[in-house]
CSV table of C-alpha atoms in Angstrom, one decimal:
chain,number,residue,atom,x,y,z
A,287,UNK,CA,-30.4,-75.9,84.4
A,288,UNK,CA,-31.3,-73.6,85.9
A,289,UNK,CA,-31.2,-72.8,89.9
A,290,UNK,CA,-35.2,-72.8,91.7
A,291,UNK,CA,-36.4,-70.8,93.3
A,292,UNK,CA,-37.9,-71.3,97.2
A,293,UNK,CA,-41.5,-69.2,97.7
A,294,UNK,CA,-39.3,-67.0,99.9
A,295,UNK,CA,-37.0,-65.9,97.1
A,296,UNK,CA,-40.0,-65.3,94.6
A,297,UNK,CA,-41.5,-62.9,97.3
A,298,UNK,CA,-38.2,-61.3,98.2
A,299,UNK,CA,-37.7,-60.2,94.3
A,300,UNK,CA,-41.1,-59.1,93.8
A,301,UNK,CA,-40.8,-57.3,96.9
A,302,UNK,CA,-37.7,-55.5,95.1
A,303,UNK,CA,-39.2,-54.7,92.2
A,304,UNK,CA,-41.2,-51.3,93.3
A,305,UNK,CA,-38.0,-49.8,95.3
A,306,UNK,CA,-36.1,-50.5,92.0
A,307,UNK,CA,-38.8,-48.5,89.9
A,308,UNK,CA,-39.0,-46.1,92.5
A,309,UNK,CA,-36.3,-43.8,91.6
A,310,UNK,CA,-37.1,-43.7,87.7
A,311,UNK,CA,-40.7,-42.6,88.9
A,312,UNK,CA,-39.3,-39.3,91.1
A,313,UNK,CA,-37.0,-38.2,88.3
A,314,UNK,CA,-40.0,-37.7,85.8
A,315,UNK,CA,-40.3,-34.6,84.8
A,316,UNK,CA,-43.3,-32.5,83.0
A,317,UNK,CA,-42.3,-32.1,78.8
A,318,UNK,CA,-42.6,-28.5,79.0
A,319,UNK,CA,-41.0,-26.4,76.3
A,320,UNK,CA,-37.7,-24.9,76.4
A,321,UNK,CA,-38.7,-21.3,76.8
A,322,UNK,CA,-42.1,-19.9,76.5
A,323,UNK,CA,-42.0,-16.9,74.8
A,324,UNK,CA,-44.1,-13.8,76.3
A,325,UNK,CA,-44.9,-10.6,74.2
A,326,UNK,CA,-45.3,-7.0,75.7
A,327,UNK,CA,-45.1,-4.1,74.1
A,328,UNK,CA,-42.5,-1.3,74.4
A,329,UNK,CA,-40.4,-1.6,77.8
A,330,UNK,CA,-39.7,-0.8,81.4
A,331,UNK,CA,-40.3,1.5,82.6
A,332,UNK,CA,-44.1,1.2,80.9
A,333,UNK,CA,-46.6,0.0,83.2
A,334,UNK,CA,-47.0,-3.5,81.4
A,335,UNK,CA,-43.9,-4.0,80.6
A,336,UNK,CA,-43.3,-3.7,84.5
A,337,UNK,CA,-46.0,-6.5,84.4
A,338,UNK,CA,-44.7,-8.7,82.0
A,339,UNK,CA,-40.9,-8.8,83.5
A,340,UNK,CA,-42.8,-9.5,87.3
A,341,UNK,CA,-44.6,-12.3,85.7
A,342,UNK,CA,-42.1,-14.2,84.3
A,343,UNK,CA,-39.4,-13.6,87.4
A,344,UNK,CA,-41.6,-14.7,89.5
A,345,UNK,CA,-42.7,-17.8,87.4
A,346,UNK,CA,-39.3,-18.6,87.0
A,347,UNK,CA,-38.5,-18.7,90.8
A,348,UNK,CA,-41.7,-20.1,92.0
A,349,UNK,CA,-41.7,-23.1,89.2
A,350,UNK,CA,-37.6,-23.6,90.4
A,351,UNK,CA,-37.0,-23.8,87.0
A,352,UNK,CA,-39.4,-26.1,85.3
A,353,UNK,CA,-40.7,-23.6,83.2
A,354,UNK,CA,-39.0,-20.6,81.7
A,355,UNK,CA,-40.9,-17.5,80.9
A,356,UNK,CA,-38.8,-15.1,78.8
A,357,UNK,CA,-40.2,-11.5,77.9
A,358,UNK,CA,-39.5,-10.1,74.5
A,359,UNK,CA,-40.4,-6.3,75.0
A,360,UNK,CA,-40.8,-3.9,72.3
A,361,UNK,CA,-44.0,-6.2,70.6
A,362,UNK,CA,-40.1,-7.7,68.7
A,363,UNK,CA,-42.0,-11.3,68.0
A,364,UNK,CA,-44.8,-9.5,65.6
A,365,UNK,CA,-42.2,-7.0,64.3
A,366,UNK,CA,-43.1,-4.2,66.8
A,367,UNK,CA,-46.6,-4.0,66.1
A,368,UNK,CA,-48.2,-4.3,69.2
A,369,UNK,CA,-51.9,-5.0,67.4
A,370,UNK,CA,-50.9,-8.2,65.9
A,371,UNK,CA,-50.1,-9.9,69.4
A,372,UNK,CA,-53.6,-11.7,69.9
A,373,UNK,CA,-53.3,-13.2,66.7
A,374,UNK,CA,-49.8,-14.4,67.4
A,375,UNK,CA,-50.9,-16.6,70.1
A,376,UNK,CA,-53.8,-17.9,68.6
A,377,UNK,CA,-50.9,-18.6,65.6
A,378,UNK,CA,-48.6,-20.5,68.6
A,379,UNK,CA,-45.7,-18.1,67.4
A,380,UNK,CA,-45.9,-16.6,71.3
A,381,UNK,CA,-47.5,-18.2,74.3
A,382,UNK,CA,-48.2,-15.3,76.1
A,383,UNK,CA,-48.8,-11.5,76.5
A,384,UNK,CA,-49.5,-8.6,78.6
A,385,UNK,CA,-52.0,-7.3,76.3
A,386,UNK,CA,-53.6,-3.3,76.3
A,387,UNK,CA,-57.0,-3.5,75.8
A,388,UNK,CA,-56.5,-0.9,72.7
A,389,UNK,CA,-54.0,-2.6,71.3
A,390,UNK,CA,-56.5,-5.8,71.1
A,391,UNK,CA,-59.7,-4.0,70.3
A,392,UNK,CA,-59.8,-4.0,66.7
A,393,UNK,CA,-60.1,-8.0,67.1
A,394,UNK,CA,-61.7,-7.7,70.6
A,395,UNK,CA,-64.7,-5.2,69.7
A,396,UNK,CA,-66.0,-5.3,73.2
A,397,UNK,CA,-62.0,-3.6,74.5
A,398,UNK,CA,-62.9,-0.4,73.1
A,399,UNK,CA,-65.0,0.3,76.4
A,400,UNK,CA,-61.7,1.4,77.7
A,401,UNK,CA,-61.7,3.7,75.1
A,402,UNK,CA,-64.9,5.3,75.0
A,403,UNK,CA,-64.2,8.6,75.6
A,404,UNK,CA,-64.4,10.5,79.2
A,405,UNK,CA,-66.3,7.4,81.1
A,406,UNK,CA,-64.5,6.7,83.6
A,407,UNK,CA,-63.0,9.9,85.3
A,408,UNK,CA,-60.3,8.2,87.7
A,409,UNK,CA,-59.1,4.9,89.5
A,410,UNK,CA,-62.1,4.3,91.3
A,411,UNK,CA,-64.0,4.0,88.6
A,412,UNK,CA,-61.3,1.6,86.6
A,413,UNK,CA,-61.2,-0.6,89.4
A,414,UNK,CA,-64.6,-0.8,89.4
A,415,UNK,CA,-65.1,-2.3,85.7
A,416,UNK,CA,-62.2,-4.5,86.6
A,417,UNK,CA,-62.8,-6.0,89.8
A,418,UNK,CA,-66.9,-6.6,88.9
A,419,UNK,CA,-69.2,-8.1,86.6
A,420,UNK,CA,-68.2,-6.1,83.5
A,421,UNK,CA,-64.2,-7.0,84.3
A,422,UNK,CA,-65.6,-11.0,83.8
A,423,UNK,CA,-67.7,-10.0,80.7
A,424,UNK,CA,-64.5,-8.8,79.0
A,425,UNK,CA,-62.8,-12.0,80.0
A,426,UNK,CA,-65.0,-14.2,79.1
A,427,UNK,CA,-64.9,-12.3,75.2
A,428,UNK,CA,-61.0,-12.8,75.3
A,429,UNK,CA,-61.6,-16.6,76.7
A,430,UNK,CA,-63.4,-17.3,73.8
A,431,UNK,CA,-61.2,-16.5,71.5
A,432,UNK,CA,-58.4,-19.8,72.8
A,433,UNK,CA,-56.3,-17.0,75.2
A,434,UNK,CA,-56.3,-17.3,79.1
A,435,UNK,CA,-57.0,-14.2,80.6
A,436,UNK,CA,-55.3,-14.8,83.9
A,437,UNK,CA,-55.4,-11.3,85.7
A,438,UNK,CA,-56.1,-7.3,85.0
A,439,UNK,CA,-53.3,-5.1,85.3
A,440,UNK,CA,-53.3,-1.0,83.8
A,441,UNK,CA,-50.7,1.3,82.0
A,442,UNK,CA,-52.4,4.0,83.0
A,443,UNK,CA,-55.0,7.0,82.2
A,444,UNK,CA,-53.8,8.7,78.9
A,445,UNK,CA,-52.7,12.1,79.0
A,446,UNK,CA,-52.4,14.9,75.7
A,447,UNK,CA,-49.2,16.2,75.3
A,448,UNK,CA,-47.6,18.6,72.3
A,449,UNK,CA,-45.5,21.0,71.4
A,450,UNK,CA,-47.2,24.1,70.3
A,451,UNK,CA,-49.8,25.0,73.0
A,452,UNK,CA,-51.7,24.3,76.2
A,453,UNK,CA,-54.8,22.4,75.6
A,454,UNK,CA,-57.6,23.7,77.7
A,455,UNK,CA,-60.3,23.4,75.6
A,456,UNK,CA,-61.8,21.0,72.2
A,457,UNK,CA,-60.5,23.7,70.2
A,458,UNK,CA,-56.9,23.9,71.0
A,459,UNK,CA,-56.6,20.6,69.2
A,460,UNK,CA,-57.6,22.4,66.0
A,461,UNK,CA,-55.1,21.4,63.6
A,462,UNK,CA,-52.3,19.5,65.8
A,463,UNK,CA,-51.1,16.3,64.0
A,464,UNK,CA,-51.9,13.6,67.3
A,465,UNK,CA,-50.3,9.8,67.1
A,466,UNK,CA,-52.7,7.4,68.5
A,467,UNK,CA,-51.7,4.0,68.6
A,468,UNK,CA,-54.6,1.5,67.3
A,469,UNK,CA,-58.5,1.6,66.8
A,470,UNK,CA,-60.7,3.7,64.7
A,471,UNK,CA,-62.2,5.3,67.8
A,472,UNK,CA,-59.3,6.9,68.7
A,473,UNK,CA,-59.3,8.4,64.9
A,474,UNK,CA,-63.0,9.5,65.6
A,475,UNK,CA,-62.3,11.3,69.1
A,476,UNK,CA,-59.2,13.3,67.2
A,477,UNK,CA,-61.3,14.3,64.3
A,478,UNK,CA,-64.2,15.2,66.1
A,479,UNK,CA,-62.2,18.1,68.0
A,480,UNK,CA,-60.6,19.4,64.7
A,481,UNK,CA,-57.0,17.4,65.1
A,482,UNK,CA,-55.4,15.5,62.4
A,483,UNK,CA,-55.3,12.1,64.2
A,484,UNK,CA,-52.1,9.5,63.0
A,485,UNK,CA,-52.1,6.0,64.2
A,486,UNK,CA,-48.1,5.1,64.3
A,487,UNK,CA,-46.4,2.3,66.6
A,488,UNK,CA,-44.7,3.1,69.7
A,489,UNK,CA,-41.7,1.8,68.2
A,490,UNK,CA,-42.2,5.1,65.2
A,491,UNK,CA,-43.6,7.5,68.2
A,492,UNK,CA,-40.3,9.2,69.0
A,493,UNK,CA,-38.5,9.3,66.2
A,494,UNK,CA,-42.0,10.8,64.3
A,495,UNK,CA,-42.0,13.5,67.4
A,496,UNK,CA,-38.1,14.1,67.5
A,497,UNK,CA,-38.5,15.5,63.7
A,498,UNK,CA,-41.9,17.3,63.8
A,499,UNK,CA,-44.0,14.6,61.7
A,500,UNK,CA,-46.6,14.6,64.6
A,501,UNK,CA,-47.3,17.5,67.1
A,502,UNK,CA,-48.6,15.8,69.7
A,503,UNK,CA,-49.2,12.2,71.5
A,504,UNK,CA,-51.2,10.4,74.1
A,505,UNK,CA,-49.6,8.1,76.5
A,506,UNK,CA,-49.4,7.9,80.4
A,507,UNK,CA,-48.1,10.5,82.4
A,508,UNK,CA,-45.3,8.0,83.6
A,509,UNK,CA,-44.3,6.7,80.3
A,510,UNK,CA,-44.1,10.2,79.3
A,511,UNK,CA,-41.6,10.5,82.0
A,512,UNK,CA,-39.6,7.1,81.3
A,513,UNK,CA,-39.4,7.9,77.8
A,514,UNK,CA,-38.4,11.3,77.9
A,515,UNK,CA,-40.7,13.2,75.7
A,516,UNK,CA,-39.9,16.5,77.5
A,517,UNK,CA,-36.8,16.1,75.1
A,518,UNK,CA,-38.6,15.5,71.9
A,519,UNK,CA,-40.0,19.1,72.3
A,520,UNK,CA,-43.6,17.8,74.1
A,521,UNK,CA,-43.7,21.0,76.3
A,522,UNK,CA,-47.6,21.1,77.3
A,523,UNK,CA,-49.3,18.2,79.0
A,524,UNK,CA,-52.8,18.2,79.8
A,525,UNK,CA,-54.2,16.2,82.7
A,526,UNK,CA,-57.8,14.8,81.1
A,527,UNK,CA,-58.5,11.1,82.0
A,528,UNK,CA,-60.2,10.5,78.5
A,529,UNK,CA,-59.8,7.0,78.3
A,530,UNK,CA,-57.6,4.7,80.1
A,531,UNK,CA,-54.9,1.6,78.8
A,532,UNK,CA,-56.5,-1.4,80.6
A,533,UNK,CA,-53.3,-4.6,80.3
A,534,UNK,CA,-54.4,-8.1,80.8
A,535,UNK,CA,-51.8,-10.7,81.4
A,536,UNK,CA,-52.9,-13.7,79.1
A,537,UNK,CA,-51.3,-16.7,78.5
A,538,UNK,CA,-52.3,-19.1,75.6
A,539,UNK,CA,-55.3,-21.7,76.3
A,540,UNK,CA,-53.3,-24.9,75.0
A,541,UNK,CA,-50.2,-23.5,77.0
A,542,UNK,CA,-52.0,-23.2,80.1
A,543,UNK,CA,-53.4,-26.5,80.1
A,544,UNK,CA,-50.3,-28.3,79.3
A,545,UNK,CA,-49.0,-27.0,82.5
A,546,UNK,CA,-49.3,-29.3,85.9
A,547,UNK,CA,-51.2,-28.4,88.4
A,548,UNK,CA,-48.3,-27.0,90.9
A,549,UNK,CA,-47.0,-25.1,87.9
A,550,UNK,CA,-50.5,-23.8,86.5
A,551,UNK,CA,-50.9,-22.3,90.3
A,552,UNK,CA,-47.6,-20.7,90.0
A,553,UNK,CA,-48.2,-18.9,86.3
A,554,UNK,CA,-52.1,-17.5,87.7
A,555,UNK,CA,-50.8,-16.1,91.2
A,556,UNK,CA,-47.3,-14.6,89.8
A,557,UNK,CA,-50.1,-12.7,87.0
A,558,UNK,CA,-52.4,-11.7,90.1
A,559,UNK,CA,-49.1,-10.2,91.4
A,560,UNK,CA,-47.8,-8.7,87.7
A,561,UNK,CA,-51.0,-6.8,87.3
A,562,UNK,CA,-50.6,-5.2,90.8
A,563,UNK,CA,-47.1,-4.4,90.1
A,564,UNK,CA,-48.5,-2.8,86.7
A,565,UNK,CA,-50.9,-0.6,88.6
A,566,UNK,CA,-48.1,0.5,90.9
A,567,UNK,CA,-46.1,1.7,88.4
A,568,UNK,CA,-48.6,3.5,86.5
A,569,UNK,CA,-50.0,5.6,89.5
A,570,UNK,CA,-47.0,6.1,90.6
A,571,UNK,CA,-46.5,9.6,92.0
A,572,UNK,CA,-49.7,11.5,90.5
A,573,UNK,CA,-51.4,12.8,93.8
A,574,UNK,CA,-53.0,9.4,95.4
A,575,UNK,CA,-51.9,9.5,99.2
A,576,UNK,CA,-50.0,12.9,98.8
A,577,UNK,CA,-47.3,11.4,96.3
A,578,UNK,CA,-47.0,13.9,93.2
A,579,UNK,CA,-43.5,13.2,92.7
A,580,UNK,CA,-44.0,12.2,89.0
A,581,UNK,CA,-46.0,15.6,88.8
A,582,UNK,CA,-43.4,17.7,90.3
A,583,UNK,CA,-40.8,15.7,87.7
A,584,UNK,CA,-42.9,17.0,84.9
A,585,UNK,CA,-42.5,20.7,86.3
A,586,UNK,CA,-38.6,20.2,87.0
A,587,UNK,CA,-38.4,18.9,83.6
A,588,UNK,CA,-39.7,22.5,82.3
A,589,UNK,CA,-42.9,21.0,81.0
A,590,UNK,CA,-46.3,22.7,81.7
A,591,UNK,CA,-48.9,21.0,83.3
A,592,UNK,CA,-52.4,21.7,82.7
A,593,UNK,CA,-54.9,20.1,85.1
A,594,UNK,CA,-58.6,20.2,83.8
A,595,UNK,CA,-61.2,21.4,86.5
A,596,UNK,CA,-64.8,19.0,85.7
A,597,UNK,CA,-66.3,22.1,84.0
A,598,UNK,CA,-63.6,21.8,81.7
A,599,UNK,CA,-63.6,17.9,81.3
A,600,UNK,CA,-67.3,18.3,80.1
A,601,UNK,CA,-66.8,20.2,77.6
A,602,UNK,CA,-64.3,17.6,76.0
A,603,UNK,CA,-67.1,15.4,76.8
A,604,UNK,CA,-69.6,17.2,75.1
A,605,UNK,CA,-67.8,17.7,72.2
A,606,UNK,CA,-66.8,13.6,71.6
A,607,UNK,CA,-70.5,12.9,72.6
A,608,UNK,CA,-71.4,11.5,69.0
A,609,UNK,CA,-68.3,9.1,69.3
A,610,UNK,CA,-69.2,8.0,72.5
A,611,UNK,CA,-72.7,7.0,71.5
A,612,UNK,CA,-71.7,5.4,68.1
A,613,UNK,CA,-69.1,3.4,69.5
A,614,UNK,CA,-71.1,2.1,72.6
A,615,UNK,CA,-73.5,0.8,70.1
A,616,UNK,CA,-69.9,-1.5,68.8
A,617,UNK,CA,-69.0,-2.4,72.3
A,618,UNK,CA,-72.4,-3.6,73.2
A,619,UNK,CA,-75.1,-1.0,74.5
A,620,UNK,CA,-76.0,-3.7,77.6
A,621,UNK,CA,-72.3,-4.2,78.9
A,622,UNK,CA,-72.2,0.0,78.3
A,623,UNK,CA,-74.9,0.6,80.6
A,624,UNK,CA,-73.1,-2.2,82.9
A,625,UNK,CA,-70.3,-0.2,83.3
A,626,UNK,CA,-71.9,3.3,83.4
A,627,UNK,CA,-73.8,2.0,86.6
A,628,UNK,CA,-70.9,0.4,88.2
A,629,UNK,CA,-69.1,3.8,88.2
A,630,UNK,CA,-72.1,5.5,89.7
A,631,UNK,CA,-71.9,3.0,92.4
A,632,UNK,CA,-68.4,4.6,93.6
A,633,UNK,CA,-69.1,8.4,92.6
């Protein structure tokens, strides 16, 4: 038989029992994934892809290695076509992105208010449609659609650049072969100022400018810089502010609420933090607080710099009027007027 038990035994094992589960309990760890794959497109130094690489070192650290973010530049998960990333998350093949806003307008109709030509003339007014009621609106349109928007970041106003002339007025586009990278608005604005618009991939815009299949492109002045189009025979850049590349960094709905609290924390302040680090890099050294030093890198680089007085910006304006008007109608005439008031608000 057996040996009894006194009470006091009984009580002393149960009293065990918890200190023996105790260490099985701490050693439980979240099942997160081995690596959560993020999506940017092209790569340092572009503004987002300065915001996507901050994201996901800072995850990393923070999370002390419960999660692992890894960055894929170069769009490489949707075979370097930056306009299929939204629907690659929604898919599950990535988990997140630092998304431009043109890159996701033609599934995102309400994006293309970035795009609307010549309404917002500098950083003031982007910061205003960010940090506001219309920056929510857009978030909310992005929300719907299963992705996380977690934080605004910007790659930066887009500048004209080409290799045959200055550009000083609508008709020195008059038949220069432009690359623009997604959205039929973009196609419209060309057209409408007597260029031959393109639409071609980052990962096709050099090679297509090294060999003289496009004239001209549109990009930030600091990606200009990084990427070295001064080489590829882009000798005139024009400084005109017609539209600018809003990012946002996004992460996957599902993903995002798999996450534990503590961890879900980490990923939404280390985007806060990517999309400032984004908006560092792409004003980087274009006049604010005295710092032209990209500028001046332009001019050492034997590139001419043409910097558009107002009068002059109006008349751009005047001329891509009718696109303007037709394409507010597509991003919604109410969050248009939204955004056209907001910008008064800070002259």
């Amino acid at each position: 038989m057996p040996p009894r038990l006194n009470r006091r035994g009984l009580l002393g094992a149960a009293a065990a029992l918890p200190a023996l589960a105790l260490p099985t309990i701490a050693r439980a760890q979240p099942r997160y994934k081995p690596e959560y794959k993020i999506s940017v497109v092209g790569n340092r130094p572009i503004a987002l892809s300065e915001s996507a690489f901050v994201w996901a070192d800072l995850v990393n650290q923070r999370s002390e290695a419960r999660l692992n973010f890894k960055v894929y530049p170069g769009s490489s998960l949707v075979g370097g076509d930056q306009t299929r990333e939204l629907v690659a998350i929604r898919q599950g093949v990535i988990d997140g992105a630092v998304f431009s806003t043109i890159n996701i307008s033609p599934q995102v109709r309400e994006m293309n208010l970035f795009s609307l030509p010549f309404l917002m003339p500098n950083t003031a007014a982007f910061d205003a449609l960010v940090g506001g009621e219309v920056g929510q609106a857009l978030f909310r349109s992005l929300a719907a659609r299963d992705i996380e928007p977690l934080a605004w970041g910007e790659n930066g106003f887009r500048e004209i650049s080409n290799s045959k002339r200055a550009i000083r007025a609508p008709g020195d586009l008059r038949g220069l072969k432009i690359r623009f990278a997604a959205g039929a608005i973009f196609s419209e604005i060309y057209t409408a100022m007597g260029a031959n618009p393109v639409q071609m991939s980052f990962a096709d815009l050099q090679p297509a400018l090294s060999t003289g299949a496009v004239d001209g492109q549109e990009n930030p002045v600091n990606l200009f810089l990084g990427f070295r189009m001064d080489s590829l025979a882009q000798k005139h850049l024009t400084l005109w502010n017609y539209c600018a590349d809003a990012g946002i960094v996004s992460l996957s709905k599902p993903v995002l609420a798999s996450l534990e609290p503590r961890d879900r924390e980490i990923v939404v302040e280390a985007a806060r933090e990517a999309g400032q680090a984004g908006n560092n890099a792409a004003r980087k050294g274009l006049g604010a607080n005295g710092d032209r030093s990209s500028l001046d890198e332009c001019a050492r680089r034997g590139v001419e710099v043409v910097d558009l007085t107002p009068a002059e910006k109006r008349a751009f304006a005047q001329a891509t009027r009718p696109v303007f008007d037709k394409w507010a109608a597509t991003v919604g005439a109410d969050l248009v007027r939204q955004a056209e008031a907001a910008i008064a608000r800070v002259g």
